[in-house]
mmCIF file of C-alpha atoms in Angstrom:
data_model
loop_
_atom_site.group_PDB
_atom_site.id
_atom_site.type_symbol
_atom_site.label_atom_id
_atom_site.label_comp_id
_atom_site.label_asym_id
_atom_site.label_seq_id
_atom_site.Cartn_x
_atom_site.Cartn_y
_atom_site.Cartn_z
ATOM 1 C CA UNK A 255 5.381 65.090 -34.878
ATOM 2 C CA UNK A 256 8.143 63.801 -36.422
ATOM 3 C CA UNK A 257 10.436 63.786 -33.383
ATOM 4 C CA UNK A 258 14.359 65.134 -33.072
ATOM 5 C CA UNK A 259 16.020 65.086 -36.882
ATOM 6 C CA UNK A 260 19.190 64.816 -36.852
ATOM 7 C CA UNK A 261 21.735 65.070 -40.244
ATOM 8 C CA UNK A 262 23.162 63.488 -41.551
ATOM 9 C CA UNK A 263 22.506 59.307 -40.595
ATOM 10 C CA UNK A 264 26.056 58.460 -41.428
ATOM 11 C CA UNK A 265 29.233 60.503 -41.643
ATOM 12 C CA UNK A 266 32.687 58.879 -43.050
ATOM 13 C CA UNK A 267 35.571 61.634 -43.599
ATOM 14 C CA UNK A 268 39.151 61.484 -43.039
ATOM 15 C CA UNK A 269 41.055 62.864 -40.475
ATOM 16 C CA UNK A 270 41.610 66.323 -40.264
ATOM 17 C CA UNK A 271 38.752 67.514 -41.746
ATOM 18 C CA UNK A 272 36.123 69.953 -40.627
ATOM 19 C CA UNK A 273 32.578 67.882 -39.828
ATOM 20 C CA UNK A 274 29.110 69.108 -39.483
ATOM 21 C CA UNK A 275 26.567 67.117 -37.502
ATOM 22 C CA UNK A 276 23.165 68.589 -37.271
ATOM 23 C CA UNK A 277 19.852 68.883 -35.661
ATOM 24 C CA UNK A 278 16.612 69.654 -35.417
ATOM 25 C CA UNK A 279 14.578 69.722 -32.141
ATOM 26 C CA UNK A 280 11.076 69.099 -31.506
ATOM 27 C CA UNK A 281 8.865 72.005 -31.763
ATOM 28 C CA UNK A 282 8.014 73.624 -28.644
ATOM 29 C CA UNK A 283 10.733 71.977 -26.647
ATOM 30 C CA UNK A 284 13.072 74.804 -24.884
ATOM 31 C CA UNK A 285 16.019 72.367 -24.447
ATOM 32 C CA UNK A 286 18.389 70.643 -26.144
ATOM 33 C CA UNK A 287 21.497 68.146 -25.459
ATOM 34 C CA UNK A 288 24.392 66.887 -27.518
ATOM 35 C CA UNK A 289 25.617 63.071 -26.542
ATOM 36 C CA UNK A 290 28.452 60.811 -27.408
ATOM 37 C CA UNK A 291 28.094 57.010 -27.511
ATOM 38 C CA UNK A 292 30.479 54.661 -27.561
ATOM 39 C CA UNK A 293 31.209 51.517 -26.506
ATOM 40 C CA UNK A 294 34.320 51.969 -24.149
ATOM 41 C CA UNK A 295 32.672 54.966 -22.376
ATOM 42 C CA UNK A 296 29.124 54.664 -22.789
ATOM 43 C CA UNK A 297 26.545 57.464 -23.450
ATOM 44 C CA UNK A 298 28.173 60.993 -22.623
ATOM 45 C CA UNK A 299 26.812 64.533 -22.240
ATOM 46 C CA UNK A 300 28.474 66.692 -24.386
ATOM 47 C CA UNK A 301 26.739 70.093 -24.305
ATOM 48 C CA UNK A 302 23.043 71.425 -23.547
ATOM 49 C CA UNK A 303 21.335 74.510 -24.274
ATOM 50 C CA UNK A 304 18.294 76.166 -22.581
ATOM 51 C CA UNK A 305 16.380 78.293 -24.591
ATOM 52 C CA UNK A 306 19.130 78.546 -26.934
ATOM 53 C CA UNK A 307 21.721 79.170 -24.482
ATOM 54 C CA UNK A 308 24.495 76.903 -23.801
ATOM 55 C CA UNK A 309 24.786 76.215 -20.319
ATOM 56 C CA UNK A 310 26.831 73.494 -19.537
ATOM 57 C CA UNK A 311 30.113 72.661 -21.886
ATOM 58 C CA UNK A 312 32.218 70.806 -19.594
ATOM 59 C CA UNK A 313 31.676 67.555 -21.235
ATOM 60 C CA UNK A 314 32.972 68.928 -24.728
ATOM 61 C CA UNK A 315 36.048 66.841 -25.091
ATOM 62 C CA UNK A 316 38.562 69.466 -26.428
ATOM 63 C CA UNK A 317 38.790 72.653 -28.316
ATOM 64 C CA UNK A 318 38.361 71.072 -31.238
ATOM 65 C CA UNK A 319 34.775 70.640 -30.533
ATOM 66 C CA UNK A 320 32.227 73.587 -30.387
ATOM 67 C CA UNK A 321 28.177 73.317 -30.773
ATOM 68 C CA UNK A 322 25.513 76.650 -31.511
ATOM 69 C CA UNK A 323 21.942 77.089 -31.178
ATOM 70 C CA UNK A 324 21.399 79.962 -33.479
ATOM 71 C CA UNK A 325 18.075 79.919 -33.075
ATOM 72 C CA UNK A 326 15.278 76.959 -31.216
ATOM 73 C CA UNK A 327 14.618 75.008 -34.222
ATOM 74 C CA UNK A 328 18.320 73.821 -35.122
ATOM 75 C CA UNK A 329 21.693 73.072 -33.272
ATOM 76 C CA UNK A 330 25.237 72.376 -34.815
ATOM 77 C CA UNK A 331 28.081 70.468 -33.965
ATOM 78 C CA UNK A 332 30.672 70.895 -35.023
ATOM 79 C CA UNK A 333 34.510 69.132 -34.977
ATOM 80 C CA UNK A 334 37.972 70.343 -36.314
ATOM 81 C CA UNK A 335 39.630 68.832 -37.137
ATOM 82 C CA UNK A 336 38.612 65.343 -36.606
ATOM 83 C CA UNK A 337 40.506 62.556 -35.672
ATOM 84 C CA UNK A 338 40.020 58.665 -35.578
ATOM 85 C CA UNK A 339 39.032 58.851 -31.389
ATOM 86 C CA UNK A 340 36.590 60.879 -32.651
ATOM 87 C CA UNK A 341 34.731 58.196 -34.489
ATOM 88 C CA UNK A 342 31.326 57.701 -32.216
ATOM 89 C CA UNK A 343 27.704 57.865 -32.924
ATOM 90 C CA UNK A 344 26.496 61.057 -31.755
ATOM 91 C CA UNK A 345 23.463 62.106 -30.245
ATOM 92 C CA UNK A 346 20.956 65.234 -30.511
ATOM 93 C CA UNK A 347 17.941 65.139 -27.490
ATOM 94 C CA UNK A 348 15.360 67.312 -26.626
ATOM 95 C CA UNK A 349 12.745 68.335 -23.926
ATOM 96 C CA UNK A 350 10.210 70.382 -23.146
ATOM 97 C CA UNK A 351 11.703 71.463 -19.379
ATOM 98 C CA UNK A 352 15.007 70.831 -17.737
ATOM 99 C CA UNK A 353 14.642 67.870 -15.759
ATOM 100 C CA UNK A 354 11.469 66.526 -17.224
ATOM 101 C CA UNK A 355 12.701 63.381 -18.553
ATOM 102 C CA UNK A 356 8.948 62.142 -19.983
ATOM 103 C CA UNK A 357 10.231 64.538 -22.745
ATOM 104 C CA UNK A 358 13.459 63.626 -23.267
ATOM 105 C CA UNK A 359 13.713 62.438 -26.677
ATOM 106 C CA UNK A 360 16.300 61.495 -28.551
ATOM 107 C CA UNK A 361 17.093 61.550 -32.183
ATOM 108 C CA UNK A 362 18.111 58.610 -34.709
ATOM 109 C CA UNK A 363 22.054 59.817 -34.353
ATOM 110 C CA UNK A 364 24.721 60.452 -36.606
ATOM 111 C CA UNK A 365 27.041 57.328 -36.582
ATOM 112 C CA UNK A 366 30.696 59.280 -37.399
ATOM 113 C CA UNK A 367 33.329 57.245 -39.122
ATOM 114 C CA UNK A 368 36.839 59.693 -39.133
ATOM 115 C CA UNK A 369 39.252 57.241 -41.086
ATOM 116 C CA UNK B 1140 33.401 60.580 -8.513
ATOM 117 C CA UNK B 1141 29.924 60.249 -8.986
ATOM 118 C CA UNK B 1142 28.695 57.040 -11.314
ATOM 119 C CA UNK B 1143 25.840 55.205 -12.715
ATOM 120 C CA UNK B 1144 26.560 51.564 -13.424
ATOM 121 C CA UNK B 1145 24.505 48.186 -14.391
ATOM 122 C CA UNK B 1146 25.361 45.269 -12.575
ATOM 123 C CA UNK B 1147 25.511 42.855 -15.565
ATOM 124 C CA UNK B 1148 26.029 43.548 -19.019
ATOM 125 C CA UNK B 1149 24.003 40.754 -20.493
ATOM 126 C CA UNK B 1150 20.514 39.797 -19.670
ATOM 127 C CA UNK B 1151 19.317 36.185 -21.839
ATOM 128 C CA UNK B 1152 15.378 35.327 -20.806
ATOM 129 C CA UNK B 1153 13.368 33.219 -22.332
ATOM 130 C CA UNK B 1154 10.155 34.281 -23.697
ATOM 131 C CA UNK B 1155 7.252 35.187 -21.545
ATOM 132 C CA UNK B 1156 9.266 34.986 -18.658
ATOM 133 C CA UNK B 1157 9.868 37.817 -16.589
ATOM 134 C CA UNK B 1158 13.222 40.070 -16.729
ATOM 135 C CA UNK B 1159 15.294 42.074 -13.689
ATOM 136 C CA UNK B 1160 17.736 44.567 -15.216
ATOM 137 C CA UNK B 1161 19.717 46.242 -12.196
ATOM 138 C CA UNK B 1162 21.171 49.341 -11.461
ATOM 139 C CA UNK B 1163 23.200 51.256 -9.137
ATOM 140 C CA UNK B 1164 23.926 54.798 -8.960
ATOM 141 C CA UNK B 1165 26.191 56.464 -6.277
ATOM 142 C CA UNK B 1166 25.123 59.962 -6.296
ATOM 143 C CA UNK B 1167 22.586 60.379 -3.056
ATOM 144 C CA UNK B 1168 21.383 64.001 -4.397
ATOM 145 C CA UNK B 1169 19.894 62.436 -7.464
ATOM 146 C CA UNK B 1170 16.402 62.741 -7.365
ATOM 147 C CA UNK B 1171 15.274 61.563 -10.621
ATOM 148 C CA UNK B 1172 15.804 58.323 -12.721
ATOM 149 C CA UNK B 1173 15.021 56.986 -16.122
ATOM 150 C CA UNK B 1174 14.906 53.705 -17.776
ATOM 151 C CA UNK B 1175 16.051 53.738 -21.271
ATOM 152 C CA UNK B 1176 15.615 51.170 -24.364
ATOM 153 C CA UNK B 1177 17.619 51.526 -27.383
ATOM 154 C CA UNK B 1178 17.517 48.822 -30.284
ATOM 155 C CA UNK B 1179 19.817 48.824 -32.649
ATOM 156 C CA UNK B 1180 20.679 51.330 -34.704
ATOM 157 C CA UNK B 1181 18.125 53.667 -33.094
ATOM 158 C CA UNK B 1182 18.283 56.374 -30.307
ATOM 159 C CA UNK B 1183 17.430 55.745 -26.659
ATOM 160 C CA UNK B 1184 13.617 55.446 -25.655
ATOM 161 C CA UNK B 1185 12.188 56.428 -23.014
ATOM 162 C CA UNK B 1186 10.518 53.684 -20.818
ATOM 163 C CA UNK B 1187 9.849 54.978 -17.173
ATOM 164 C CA UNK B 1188 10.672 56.944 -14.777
ATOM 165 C CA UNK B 1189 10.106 57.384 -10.427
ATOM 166 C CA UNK B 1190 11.247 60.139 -8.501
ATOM 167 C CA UNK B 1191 13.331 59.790 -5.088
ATOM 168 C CA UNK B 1192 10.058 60.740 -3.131
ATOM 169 C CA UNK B 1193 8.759 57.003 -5.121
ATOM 170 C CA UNK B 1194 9.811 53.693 -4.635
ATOM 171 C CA UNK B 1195 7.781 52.032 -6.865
ATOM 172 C CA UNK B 1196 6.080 52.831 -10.003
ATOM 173 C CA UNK B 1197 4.150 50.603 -12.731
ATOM 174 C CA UNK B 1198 3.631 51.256 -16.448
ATOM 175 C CA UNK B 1199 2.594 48.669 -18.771
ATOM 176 C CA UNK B 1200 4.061 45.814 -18.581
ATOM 177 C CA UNK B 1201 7.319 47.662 -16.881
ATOM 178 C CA UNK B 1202 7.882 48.446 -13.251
ATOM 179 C CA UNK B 1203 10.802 50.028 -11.835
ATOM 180 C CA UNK B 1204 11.919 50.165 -8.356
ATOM 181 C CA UNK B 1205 13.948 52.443 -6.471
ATOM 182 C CA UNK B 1206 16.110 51.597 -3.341
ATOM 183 C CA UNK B 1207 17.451 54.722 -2.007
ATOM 184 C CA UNK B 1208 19.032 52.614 1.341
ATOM 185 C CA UNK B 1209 21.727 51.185 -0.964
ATOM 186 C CA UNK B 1210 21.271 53.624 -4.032
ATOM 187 C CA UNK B 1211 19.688 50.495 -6.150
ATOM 188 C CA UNK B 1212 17.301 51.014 -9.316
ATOM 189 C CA UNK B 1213 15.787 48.057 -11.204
ATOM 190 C CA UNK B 1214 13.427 47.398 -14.066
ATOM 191 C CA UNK B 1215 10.987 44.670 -13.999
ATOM 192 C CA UNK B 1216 9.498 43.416 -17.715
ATOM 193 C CA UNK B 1217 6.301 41.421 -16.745
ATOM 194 C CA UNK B 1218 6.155 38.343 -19.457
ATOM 195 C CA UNK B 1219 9.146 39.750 -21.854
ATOM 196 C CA UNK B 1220 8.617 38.798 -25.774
ATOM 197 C CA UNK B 1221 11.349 38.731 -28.545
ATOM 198 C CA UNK B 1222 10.474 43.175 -28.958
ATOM 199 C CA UNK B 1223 12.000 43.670 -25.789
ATOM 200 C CA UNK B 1224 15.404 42.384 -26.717
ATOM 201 C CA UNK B 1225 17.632 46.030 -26.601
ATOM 202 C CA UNK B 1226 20.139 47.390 -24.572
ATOM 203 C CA UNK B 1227 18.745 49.049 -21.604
ATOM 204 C CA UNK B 1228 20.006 52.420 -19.511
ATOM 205 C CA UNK B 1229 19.319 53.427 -16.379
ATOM 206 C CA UNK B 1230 20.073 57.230 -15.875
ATOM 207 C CA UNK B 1231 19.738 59.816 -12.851
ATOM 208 C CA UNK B 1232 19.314 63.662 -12.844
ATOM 209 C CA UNK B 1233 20.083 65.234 -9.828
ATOM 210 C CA UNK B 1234 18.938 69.012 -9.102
ATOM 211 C CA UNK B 1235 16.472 68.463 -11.916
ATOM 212 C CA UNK B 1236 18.403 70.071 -14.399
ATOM 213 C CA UNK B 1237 18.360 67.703 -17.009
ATOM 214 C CA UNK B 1238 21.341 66.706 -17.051
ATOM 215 C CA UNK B 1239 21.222 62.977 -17.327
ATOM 216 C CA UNK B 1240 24.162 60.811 -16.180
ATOM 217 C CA UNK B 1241 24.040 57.465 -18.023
ATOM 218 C CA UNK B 1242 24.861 53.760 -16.590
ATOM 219 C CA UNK B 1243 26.794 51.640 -19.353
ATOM 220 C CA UNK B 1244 23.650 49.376 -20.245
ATOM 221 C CA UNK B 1245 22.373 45.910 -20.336
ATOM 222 C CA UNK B 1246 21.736 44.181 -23.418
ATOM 223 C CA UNK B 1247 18.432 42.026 -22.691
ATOM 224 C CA UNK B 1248 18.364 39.032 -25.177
ATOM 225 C CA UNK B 1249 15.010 37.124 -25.131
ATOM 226 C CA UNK B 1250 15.290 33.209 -26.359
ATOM 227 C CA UNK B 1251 11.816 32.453 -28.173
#
């Protein structure tokens, strides 16, 4: 298995422009979770889905931040425009149930630089 | 508001010694809780986990114990070796939705 993908590694664009991050569950798994880390605020929950349906939003920072699920093998997220706060690594995870944490795993991130 | 947060922020051992890394959460409806590794440049790992109805579970090496009188989780790493040096997360779920809530993390540096 070659565990959550996520695309691409690293991510430098300047601000005010549209950025992609990307991801690719783990086959099988029926949920999926977009995180934030940084270093003032730690690791936040941005968004999660549920067989493909998001369910909980409230920790996407702004409108300028939206995330799909178009179908259970990929995920987007996706920020415009982008600005220097924005600058984070970002996480994809997945699992096989809500709640079971034993299969919670995480992808390698996407370290975003927004100069 | 409702919080996860690690006691200290930097752990040094020295090798083959045994490490404590503290946590304390403040949400009483949490029933589940994770211990995280992440090295750098990686995503979190999973290490463990114990459910409220627990106060005590073992995995190798790794033991993690959970104090629901004072809302208190730790992580115990039985004779800790250069590997183990990473940042460490503790992180609850309460309702079992899984939605985890993450503490800020301990970096554990081992001295060989």
């Amino acid at each position: 298995d070659a565990g959550v993908i996520q695309s691409p590694r690293h991510e430098v664009t300047e601000m005010g422009q549209e950025v992609t991050l990307r991801c690719k569950p783990i086959s099988g798994h029926n949920s999926l979770f977009w995180y934030r880390q940084t270093m003032m605020r730690g690791l936040e929950l941005l968004i999660y889905f549920n067989n493909n349906v998001p369910i909980d939003d409230s920790g996407m920072p702004e409108d300028r931040f939206s995330a799909k699920m178009p179908n259970a093998s990929f995920s987007t997220l996706k920020i415009q425009p982008s600005e220097p706060r924005d600058s984070a690594v970002y996480f994809c995870a997945s699992s096989l149930a809500g709640g079971q944490a034993d299969g919670y795993t995480f992808g390698s991130g996407t370290r975003l630089t927004v100069v | 508001g409702e919080s996860v947060g690690l006691h200290l922020p930097t752990l040094s051992v020295q090798e083959g010694d045994n490490s404590i890394i503290n946590c304390a959460y403040s949400n009483s409806a949490s029933d589940y809780f994770i211990w995280y590794k992440q090295e750098s440049g990686k995503g979190p790992q999973f290490i463990i986990d114990i459910r409220s109805n627990m106060d005590k579970r073992q995995g190798q090496r790794v033991t993690v114990l959970l104090n629901k009188t004072v809302k208190h989780l730790s992580l115990q790493i039985a004779a800790t070796q250069p590997g183990d040096s990473a940042v460490y997360f503790c992180a609850e779920d309460s309702g079992n939705t899984g939605k985890l809530i993450f503490g800020q993390g301990t970096t554990l540096q081992v001295k060989p």
